XYZ file of C-alpha atoms in Angstrom:
200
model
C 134.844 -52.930 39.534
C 136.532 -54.032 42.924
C 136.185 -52.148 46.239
C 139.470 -52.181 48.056
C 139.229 -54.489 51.097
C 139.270 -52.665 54.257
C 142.481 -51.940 56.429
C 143.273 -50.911 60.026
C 140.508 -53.096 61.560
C 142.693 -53.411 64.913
C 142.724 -57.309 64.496
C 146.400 -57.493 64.294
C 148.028 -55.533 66.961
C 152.151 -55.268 67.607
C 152.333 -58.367 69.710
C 150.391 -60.366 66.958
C 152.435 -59.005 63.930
C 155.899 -59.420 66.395
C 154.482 -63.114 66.523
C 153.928 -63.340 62.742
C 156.954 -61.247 61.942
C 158.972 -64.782 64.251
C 157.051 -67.528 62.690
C 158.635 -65.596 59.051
C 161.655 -66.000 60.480
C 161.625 -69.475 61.368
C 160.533 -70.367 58.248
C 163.462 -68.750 56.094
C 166.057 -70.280 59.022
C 166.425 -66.961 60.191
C 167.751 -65.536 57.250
C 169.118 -62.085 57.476
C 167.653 -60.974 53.659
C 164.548 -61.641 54.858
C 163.530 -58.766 56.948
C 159.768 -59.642 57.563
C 158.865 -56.829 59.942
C 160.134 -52.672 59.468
C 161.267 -53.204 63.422
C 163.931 -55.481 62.206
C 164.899 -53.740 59.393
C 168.401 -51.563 60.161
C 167.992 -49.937 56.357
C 163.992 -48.342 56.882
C 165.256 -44.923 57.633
C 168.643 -44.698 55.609
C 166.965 -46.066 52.774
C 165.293 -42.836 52.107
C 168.767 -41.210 51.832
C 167.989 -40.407 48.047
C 165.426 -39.017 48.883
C 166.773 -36.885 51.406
C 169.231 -35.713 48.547
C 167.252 -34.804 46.303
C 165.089 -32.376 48.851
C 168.471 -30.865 50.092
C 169.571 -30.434 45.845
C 166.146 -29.149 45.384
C 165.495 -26.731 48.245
C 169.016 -25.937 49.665
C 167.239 -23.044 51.302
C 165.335 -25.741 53.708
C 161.376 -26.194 53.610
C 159.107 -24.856 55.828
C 156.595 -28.184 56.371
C 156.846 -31.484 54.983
C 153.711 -34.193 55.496
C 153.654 -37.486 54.466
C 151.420 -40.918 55.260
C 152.490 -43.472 57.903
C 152.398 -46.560 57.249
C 156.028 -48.359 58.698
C 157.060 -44.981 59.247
C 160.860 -45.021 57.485
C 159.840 -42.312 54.238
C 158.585 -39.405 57.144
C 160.916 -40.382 59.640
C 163.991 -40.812 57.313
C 163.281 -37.570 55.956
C 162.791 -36.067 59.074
C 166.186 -36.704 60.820
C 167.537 -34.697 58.239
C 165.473 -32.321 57.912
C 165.506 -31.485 61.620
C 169.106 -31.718 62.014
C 169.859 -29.352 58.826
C 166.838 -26.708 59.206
C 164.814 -27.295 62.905
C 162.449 -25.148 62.195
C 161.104 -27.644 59.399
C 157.668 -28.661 60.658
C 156.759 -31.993 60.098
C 153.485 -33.643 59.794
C 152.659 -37.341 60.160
C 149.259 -38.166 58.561
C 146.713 -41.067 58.947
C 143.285 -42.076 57.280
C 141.017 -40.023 60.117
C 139.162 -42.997 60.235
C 141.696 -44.871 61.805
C 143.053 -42.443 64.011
C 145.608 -44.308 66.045
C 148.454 -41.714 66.333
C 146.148 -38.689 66.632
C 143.518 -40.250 69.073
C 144.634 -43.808 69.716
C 141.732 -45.766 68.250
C 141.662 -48.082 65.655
C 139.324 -47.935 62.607
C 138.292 -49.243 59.159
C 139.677 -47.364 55.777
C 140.561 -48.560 52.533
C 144.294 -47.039 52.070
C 146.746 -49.401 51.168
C 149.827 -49.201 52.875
C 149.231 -46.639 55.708
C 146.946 -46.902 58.974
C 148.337 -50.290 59.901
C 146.451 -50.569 63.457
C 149.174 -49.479 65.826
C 151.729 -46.901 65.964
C 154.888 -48.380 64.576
C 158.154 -48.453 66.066
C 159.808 -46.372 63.406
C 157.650 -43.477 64.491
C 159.783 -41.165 66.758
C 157.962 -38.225 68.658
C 160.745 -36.282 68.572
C 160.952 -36.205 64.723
C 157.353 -34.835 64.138
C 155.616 -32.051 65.448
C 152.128 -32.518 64.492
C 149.915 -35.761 63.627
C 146.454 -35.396 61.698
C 143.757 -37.536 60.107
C 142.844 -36.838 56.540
C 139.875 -37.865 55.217
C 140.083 -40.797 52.568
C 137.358 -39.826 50.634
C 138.900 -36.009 50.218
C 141.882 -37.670 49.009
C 140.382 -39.900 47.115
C 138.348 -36.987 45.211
C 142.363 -35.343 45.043
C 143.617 -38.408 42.963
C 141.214 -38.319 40.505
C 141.154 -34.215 40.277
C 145.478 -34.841 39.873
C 144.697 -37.091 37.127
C 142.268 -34.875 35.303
C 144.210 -31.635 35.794
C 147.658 -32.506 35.835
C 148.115 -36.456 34.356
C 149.222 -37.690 37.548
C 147.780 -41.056 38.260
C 148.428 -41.394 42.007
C 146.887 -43.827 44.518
C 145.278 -42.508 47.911
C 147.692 -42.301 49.810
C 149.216 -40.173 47.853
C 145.712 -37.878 47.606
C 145.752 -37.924 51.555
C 149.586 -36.664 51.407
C 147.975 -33.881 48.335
C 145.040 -32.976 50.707
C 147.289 -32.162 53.526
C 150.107 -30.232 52.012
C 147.654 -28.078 50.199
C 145.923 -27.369 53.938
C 149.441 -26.462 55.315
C 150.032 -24.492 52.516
C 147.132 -22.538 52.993
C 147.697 -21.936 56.972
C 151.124 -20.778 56.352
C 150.673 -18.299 53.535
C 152.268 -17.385 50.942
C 155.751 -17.876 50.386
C 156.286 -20.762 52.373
C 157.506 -23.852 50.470
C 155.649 -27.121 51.844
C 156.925 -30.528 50.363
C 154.952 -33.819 50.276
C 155.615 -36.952 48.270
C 153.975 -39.054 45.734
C 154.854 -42.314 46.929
C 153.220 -44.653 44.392
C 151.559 -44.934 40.878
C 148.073 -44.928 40.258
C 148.282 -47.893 37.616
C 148.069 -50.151 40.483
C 144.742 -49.237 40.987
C 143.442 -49.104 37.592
C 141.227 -52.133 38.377
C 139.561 -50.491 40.970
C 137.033 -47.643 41.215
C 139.390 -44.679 42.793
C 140.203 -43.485 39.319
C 136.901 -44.281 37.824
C 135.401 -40.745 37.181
C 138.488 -39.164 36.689
């Protein structure tokens, strides 16, 4: 079986992926489709509008926390601006592989979460929209995906088990009663060639 390659080593920081993000650019004649970089990209945060809808359909009431993995930023921040402007008192976590801790302690590191703990803090992220940032540990969520696909035939990948792992904590701190809302943001088939869903 294959061991994901690592992520978040700090080798590409904003300046290199700005550069990267140009030489796309060039190459496709500056083509507005192609959006090679979340900075660019005018539709990050409104394209979570859906799911902004169906939260507010779902909980018309308001939530009391919502946490969710940061990767480009646009799923916690989109969700976020509503939330904020609709219920304030929403508290909103932003969450990171806690070996990579660049938003909770400014440091780089090495994990093995696709799609989150890109190096830097991206430019989506806006202080004002969170009101907490914590590390979760991969291997707890890891251990999460494959005790959702056991228990409840959800095959999830780990960034989804780091989202799990941290909604179940908040849910604990603010007792009982309290609705907390994460998101499963991908399917675990794409990892079916690996080992995170090998014991499950």
């Amino acid at each position: 079986m294959s061991t994901p390659k690592p992520y978040g080593h700090g080798e590409l920081g904003l300046p290199q992926v700005d550069e990267k993000a140009s030489i796309c650019r060039i190459s496709t004649n500056g083509l507005k489709k192609a959006q090679c970089w979340p900075r660019d990209n005018g539709d990050a945060l409104p394209g979570y509008e859906t799911l902004r809808e169906e939260l507010a359909a779902q909980f018309p009431s308001g939530i009391d926390a919502f946490c969710g993995t940061v990767g480009g930023a646009g799923m916690v921040m989109g969700v976020s601006c509503v939330q904020k402007s609709k219920w304030p008192d929403t508290r909103v976590v932003v969450l990171e592989p806690a070996s990579s801790p660049v938003i909770t302690e400014g440091r780089t590191g090495s994990h093995s979460v696709e799609g989150i703990g890109i190096g830097f803090v991206p430019p989506h992220l806006d202080s004002k929209l969170y009101d907490e940032a914590r590390g979760v540990s991969e291997a707890e969520g890891r251990a999460v995906c494959r005790r959702l696909a056991r228990e409840e035939g959800l095959l999830v990948g780990t960034s989804t088990g780091l989202n799990v792992v941290a909604a179940i904590a908040l849910a604990k701190e603010l007792g009982p009663g309290k609705t907390v809302v994460t998101v499963a943001v991908d399917t675990g088939l794409n990892y079916m060639n690996g080992n995170l869903l090998a014991d499950a």
